[in-house]
PDB file of C-alpha atoms in Angstrom:
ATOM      1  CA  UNK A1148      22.839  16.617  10.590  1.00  0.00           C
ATOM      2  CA  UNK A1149      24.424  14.054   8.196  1.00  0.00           C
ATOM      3  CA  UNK A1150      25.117  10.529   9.382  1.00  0.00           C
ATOM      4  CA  UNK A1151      26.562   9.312   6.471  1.00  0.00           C
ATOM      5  CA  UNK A1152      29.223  11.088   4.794  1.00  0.00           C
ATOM      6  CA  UNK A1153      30.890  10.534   0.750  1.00  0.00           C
ATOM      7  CA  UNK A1154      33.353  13.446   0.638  1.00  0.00           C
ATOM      8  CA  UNK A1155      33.909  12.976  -2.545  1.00  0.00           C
ATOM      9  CA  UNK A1156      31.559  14.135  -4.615  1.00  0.00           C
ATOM     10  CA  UNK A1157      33.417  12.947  -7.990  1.00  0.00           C
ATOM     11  CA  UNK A1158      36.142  10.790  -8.771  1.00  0.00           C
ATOM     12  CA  UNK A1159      37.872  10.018 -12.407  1.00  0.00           C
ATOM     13  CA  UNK A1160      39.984   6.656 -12.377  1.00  0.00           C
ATOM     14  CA  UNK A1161      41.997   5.433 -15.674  1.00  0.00           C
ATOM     15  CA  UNK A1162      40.753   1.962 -16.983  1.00  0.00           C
ATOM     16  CA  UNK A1163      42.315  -1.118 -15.252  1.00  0.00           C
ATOM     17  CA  UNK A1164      43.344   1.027 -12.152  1.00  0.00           C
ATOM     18  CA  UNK A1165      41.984   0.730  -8.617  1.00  0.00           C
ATOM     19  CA  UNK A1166      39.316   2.673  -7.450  1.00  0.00           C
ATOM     20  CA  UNK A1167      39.019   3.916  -3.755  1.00  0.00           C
ATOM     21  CA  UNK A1168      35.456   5.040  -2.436  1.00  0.00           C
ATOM     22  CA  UNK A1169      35.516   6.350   0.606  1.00  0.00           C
ATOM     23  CA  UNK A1170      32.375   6.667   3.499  1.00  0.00           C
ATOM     24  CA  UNK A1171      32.336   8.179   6.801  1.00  0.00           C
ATOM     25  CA  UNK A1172      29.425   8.198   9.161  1.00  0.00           C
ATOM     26  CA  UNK A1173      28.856   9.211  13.056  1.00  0.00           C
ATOM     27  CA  UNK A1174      26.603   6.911  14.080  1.00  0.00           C
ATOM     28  CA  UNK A1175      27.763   4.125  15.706  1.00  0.00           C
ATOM     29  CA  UNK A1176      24.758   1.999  16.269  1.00  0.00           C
ATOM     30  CA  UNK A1177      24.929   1.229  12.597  1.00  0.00           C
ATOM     31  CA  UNK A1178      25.957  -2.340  12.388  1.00  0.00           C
ATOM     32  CA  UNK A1179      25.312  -2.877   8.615  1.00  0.00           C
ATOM     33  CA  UNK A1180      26.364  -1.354   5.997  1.00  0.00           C
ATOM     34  CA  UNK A1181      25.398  -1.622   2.056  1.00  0.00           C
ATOM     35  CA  UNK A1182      26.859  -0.485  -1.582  1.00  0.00           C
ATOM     36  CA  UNK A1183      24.663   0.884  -4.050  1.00  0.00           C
ATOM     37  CA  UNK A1184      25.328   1.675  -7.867  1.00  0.00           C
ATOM     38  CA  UNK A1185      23.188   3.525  -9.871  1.00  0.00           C
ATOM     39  CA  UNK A1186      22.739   4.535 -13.345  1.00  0.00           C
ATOM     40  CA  UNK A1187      21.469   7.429 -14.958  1.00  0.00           C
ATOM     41  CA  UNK A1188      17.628   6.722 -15.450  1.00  0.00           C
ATOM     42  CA  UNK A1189      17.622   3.779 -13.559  1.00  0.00           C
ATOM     43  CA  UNK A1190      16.797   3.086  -9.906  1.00  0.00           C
ATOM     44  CA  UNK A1191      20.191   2.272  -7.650  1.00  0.00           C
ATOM     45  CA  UNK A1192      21.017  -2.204  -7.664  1.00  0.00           C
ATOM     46  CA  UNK A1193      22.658  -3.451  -4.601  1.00  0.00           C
ATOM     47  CA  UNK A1194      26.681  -3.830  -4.744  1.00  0.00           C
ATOM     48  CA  UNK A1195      28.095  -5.517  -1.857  1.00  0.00           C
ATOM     49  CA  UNK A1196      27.348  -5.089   2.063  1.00  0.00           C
ATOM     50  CA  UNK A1197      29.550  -5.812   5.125  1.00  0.00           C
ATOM     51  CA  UNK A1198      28.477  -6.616   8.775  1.00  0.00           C
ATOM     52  CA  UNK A1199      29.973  -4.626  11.925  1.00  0.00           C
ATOM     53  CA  UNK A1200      31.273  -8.591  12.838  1.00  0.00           C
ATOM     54  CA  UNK A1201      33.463  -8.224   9.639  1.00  0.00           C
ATOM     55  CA  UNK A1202      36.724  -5.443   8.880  1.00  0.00           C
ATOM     56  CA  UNK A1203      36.663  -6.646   5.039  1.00  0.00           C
ATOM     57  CA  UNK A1204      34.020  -8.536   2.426  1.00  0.00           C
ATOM     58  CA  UNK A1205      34.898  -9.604  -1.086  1.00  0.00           C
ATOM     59  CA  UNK A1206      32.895 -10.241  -4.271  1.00  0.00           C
ATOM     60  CA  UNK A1207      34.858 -10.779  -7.451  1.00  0.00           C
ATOM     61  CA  UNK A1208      36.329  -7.315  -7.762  1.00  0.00           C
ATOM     62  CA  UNK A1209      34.684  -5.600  -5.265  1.00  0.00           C
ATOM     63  CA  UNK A1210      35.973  -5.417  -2.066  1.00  0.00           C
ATOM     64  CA  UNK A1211      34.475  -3.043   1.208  1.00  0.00           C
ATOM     65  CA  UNK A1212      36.400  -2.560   4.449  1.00  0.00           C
ATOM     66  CA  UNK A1213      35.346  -1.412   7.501  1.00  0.00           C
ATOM     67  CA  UNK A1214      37.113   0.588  10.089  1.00  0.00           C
ATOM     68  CA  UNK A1215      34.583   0.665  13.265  1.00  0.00           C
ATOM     69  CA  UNK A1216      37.067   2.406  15.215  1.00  0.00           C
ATOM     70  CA  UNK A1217      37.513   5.287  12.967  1.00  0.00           C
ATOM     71  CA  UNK A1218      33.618   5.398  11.605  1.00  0.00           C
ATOM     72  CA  UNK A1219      34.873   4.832   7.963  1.00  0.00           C
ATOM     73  CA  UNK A1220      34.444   2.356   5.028  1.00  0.00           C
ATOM     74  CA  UNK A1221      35.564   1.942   1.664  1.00  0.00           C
ATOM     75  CA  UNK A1222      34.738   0.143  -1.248  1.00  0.00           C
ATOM     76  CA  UNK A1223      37.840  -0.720  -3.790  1.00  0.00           C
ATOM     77  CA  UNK A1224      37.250  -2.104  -7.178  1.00  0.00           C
ATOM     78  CA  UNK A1225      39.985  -3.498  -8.904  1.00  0.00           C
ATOM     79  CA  UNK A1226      40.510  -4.092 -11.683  1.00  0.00           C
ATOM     80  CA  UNK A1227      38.390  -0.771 -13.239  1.00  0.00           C
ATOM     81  CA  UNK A1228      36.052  -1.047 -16.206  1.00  0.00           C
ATOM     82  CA  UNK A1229      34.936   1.332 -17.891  1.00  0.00           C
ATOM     83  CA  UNK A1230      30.694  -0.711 -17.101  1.00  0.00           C
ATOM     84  CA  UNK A1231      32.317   0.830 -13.638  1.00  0.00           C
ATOM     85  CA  UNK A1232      31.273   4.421 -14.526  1.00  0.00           C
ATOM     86  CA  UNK A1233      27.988   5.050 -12.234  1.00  0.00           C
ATOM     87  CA  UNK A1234      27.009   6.770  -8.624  1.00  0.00           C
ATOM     88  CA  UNK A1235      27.875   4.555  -5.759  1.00  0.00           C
ATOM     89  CA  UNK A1236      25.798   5.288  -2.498  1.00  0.00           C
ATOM     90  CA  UNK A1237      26.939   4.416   0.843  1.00  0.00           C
ATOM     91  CA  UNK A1238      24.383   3.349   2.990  1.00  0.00           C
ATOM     92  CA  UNK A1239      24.469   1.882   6.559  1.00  0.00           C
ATOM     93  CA  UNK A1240      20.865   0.367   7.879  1.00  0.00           C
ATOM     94  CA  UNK A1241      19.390   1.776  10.943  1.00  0.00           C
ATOM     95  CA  UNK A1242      16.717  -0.255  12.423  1.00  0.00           C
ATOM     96  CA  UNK A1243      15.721  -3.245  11.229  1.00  0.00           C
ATOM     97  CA  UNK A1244      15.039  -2.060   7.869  1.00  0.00           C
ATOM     98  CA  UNK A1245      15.662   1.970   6.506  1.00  0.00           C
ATOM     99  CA  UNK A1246      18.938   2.612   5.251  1.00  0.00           C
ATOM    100  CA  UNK A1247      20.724   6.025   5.410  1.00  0.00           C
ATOM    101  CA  UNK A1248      21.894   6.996   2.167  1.00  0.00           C
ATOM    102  CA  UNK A1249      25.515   9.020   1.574  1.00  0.00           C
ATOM    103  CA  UNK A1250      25.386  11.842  -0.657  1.00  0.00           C
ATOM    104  CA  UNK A1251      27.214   9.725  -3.406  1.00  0.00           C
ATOM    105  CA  UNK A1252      30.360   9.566  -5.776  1.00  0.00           C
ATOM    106  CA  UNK A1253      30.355   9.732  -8.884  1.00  0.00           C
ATOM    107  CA  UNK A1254      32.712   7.545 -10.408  1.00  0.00           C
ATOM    108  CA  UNK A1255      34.349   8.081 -13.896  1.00  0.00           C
ATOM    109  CA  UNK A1256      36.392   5.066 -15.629  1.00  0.00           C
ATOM    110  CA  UNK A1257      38.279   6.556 -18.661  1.00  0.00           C
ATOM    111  CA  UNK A1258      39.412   3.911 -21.221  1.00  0.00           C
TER     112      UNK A1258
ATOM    113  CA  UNK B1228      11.872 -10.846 -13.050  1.00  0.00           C
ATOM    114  CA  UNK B1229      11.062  -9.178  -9.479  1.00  0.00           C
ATOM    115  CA  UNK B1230      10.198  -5.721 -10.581  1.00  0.00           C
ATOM    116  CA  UNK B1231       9.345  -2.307  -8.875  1.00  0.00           C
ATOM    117  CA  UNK B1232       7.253  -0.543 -11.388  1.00  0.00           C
ATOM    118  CA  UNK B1233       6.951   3.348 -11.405  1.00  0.00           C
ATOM    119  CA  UNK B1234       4.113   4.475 -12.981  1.00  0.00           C
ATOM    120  CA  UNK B1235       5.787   7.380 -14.791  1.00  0.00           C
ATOM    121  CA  UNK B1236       9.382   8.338 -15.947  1.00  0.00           C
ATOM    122  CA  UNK B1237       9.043  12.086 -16.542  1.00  0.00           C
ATOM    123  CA  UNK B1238       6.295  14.177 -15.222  1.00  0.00           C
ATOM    124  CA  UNK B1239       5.793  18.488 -15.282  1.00  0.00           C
ATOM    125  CA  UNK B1240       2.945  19.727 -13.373  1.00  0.00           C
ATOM    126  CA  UNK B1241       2.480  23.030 -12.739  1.00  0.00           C
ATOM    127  CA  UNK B1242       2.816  24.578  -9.257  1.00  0.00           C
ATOM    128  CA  UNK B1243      -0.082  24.483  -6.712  1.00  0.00           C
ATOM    129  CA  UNK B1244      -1.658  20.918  -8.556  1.00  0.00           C
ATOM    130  CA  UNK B1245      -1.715  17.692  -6.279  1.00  0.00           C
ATOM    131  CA  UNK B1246       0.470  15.114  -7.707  1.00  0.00           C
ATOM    132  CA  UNK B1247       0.118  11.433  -7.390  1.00  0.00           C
ATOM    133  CA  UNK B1248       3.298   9.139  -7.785  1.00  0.00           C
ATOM    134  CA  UNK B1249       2.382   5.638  -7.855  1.00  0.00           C
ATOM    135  CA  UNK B1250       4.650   2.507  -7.002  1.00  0.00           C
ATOM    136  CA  UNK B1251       3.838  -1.084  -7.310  1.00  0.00           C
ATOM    137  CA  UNK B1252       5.545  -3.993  -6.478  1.00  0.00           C
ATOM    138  CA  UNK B1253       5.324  -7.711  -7.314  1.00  0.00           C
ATOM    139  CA  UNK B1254       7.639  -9.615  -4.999  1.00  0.00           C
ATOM    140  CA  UNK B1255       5.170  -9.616  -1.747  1.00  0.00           C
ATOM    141  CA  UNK B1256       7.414  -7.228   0.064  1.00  0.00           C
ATOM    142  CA  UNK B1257       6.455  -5.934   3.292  1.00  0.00           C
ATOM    143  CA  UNK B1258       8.312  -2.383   3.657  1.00  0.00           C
ATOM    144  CA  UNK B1259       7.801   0.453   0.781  1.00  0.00           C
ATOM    145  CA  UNK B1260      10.020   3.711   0.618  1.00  0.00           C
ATOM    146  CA  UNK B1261      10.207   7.052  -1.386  1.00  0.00           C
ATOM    147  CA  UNK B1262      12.879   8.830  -1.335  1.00  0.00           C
ATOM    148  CA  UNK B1263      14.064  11.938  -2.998  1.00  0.00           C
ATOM    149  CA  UNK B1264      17.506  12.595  -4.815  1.00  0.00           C
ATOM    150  CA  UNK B1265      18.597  15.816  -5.494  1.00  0.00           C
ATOM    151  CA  UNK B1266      22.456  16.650  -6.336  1.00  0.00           C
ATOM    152  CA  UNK B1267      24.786  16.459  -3.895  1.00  0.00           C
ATOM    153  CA  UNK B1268      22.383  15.761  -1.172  1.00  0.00           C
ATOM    154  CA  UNK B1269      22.111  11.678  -2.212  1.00  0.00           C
ATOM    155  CA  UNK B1270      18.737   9.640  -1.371  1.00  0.00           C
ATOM    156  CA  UNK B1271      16.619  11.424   1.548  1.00  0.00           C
ATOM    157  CA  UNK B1272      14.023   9.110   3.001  1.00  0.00           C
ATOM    158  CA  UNK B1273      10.328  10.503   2.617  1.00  0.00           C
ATOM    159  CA  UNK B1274       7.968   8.478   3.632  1.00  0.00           C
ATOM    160  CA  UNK B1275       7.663   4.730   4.457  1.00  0.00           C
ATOM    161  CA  UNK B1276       5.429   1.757   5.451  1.00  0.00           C
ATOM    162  CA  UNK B1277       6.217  -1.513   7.231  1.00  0.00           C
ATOM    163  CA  UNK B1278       2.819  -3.014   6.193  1.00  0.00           C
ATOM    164  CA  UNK B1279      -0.537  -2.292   4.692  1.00  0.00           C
ATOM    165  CA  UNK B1280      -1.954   0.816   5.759  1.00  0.00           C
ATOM    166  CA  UNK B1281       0.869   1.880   7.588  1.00  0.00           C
ATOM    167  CA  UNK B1282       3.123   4.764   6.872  1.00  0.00           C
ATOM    168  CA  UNK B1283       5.758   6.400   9.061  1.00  0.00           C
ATOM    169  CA  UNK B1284       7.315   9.686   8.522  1.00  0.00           C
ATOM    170  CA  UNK B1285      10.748   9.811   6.917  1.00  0.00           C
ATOM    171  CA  UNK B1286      13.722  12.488   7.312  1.00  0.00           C
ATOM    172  CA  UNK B1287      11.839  15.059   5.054  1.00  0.00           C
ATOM    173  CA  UNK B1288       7.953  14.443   4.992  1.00  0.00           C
ATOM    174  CA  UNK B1289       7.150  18.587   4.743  1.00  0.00           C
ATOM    175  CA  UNK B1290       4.653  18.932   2.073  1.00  0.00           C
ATOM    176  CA  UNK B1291       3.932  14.978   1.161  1.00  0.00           C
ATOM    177  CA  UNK B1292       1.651  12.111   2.231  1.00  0.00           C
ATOM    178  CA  UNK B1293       1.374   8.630   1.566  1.00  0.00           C
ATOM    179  CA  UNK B1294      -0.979   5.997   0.802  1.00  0.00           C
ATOM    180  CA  UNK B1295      -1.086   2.229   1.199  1.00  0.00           C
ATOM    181  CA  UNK B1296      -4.288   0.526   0.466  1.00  0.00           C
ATOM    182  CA  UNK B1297      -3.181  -2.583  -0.485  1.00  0.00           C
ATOM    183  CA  UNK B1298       0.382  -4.669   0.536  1.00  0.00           C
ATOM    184  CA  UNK B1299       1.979  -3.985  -3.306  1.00  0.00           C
ATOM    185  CA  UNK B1300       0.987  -0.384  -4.143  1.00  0.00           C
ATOM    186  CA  UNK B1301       2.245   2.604  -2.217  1.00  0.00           C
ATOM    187  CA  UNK B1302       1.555   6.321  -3.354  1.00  0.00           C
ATOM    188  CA  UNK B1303       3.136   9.207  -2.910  1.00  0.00           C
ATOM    189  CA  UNK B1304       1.588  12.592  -2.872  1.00  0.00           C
ATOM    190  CA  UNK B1305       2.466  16.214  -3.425  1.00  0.00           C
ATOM    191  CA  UNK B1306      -0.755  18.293  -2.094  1.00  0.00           C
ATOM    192  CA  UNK B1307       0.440  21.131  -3.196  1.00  0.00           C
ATOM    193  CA  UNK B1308       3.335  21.081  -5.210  1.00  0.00           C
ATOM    194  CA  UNK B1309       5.845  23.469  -5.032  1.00  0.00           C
ATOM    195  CA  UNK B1310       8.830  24.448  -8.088  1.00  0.00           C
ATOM    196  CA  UNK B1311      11.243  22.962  -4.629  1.00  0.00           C
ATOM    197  CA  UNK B1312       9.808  19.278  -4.847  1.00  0.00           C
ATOM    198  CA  UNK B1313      11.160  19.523  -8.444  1.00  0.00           C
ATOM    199  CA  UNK B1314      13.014  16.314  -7.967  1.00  0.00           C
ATOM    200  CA  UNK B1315      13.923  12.865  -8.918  1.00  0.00           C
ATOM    201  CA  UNK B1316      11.412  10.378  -6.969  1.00  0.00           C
ATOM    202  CA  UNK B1317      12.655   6.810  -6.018  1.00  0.00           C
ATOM    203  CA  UNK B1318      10.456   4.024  -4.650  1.00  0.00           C
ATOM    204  CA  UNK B1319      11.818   1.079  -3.234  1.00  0.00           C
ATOM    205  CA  UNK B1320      10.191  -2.469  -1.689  1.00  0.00           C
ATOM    206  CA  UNK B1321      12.056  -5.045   0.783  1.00  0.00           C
ATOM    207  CA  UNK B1322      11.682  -8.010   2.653  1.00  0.00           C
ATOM    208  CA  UNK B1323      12.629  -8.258   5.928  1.00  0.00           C
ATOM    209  CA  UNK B1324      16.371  -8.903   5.089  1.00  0.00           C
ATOM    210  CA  UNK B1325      18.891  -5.494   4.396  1.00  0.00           C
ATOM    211  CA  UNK B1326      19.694  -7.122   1.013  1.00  0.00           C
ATOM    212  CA  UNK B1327      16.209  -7.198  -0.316  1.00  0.00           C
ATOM    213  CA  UNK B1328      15.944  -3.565  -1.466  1.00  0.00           C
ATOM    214  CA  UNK B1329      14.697  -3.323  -4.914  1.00  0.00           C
ATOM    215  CA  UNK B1330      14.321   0.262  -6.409  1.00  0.00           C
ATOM    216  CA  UNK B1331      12.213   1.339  -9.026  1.00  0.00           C
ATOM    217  CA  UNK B1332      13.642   3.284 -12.238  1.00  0.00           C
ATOM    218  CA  UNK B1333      12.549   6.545 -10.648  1.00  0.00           C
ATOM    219  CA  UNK B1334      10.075   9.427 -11.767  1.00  0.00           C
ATOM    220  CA  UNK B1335      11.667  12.749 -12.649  1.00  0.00           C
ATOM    221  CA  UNK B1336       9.464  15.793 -11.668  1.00  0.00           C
ATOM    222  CA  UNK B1337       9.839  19.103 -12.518  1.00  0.00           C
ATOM    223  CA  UNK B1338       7.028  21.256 -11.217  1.00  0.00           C
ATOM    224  CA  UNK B1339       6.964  24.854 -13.562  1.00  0.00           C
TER     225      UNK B1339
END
């Protein structure tokens, strides 16, 4: 049974637009939740994370919020660049340490 | 540069050999991870170890062990391997903090 849910596998944004990733996940003694990019051929970097504490975290042009109520986060980048083009995991931490990884989206800038 | 070093990028073994994928790290970390990814299924945990020579079962541990002699090398292995563990393998270290997850660049297996 999946915990963590990306239900879009693939998603094509025009340069300088907004891009909306969107995460659900059923289990709600997750009270951490991370951002992962990665590459082809390379291993996935860390993006952003939010607590449970928090409905919205910023970094420069990333931006996750975080709707406990409704199980659901998203991660918007604004504006899009085309170094934007990657796989972005979702991935809440259960535990102290092992995160549970979405199935990803793959995320298409075009100039 | 903190680094999580996987000993091989591509690999092709043939079906029924025992394969070894090693991991090292060099930032002291206490917790080492494999996962798996496979399309449309994202990272699945294997295996994974809080601390020198010990290992705890992940979501999908069917057909692998692990190995953790020493605090900054963990191994995984395929006893037996099968053309369905053709797969891209991802190790990863931490510290005790959510943030500290480094991943290596990944192995890419294709058992024939």
């Amino acid at each position: 049974d999946q915990q963590v849910k990306q239900n879009s596998p693939s998603l094509s944004v025009q340069e300088g637009r907004i891009s909306i990733l969107n995460c659900d996940y059923t289990n709600s003694m997750f009270d951490y939740f991370l951002w992962y990019k990665k590459y082809p051929a390379e291993g996935p970097t860390f993006l952003i994370s939010i607590s449970s504490i928090k409905d919205k975290n910023e970094d420069g042009r990333f931006t996750v919020f975080l709707n406990k109520s409704a199980k659901h986060l998203s991660l918007h980048i604004v504006p899009s660049q085309p170094g934007d083009s990657a796989v972005y995991f979702c991935a809440p931490l259960q535990g102290a340490q092992k995160l549970v990884f979405g199935q990803g989206t793959r995320l298409t800038i075009n100039p | 540069d903190v680094k999580v070093t996987q000993s091989s990028r591509y690999l092709v073994k043939r079906t029924g050999e025992k394969v070894f994928l090693e991991c090292v790290q060099d930032m002291d970390h206490e917790n080492m991870f494999w996962y798996r990814q496979d399309p449309g299924l994202g990272l699945r945990l294997i295996y994974f170890s809080y601390d020198v020579k010990m290992k705890e079962k992940g979501d999908i541990p069917e057909g692998y062990s692990v190995s953790r002699e020493k605090k900054e090398r963990f191994s995984l292995i395929l006893e037996s391997a099968s053309t369905n563990q053709t797969s891209m393998y991802l190790c990863a270290s931490s510290s005790n903090t959510p943030r500290g997850y480094t991943f290596g660049s990944g192995t890419r297996l294709t058992v024939v």
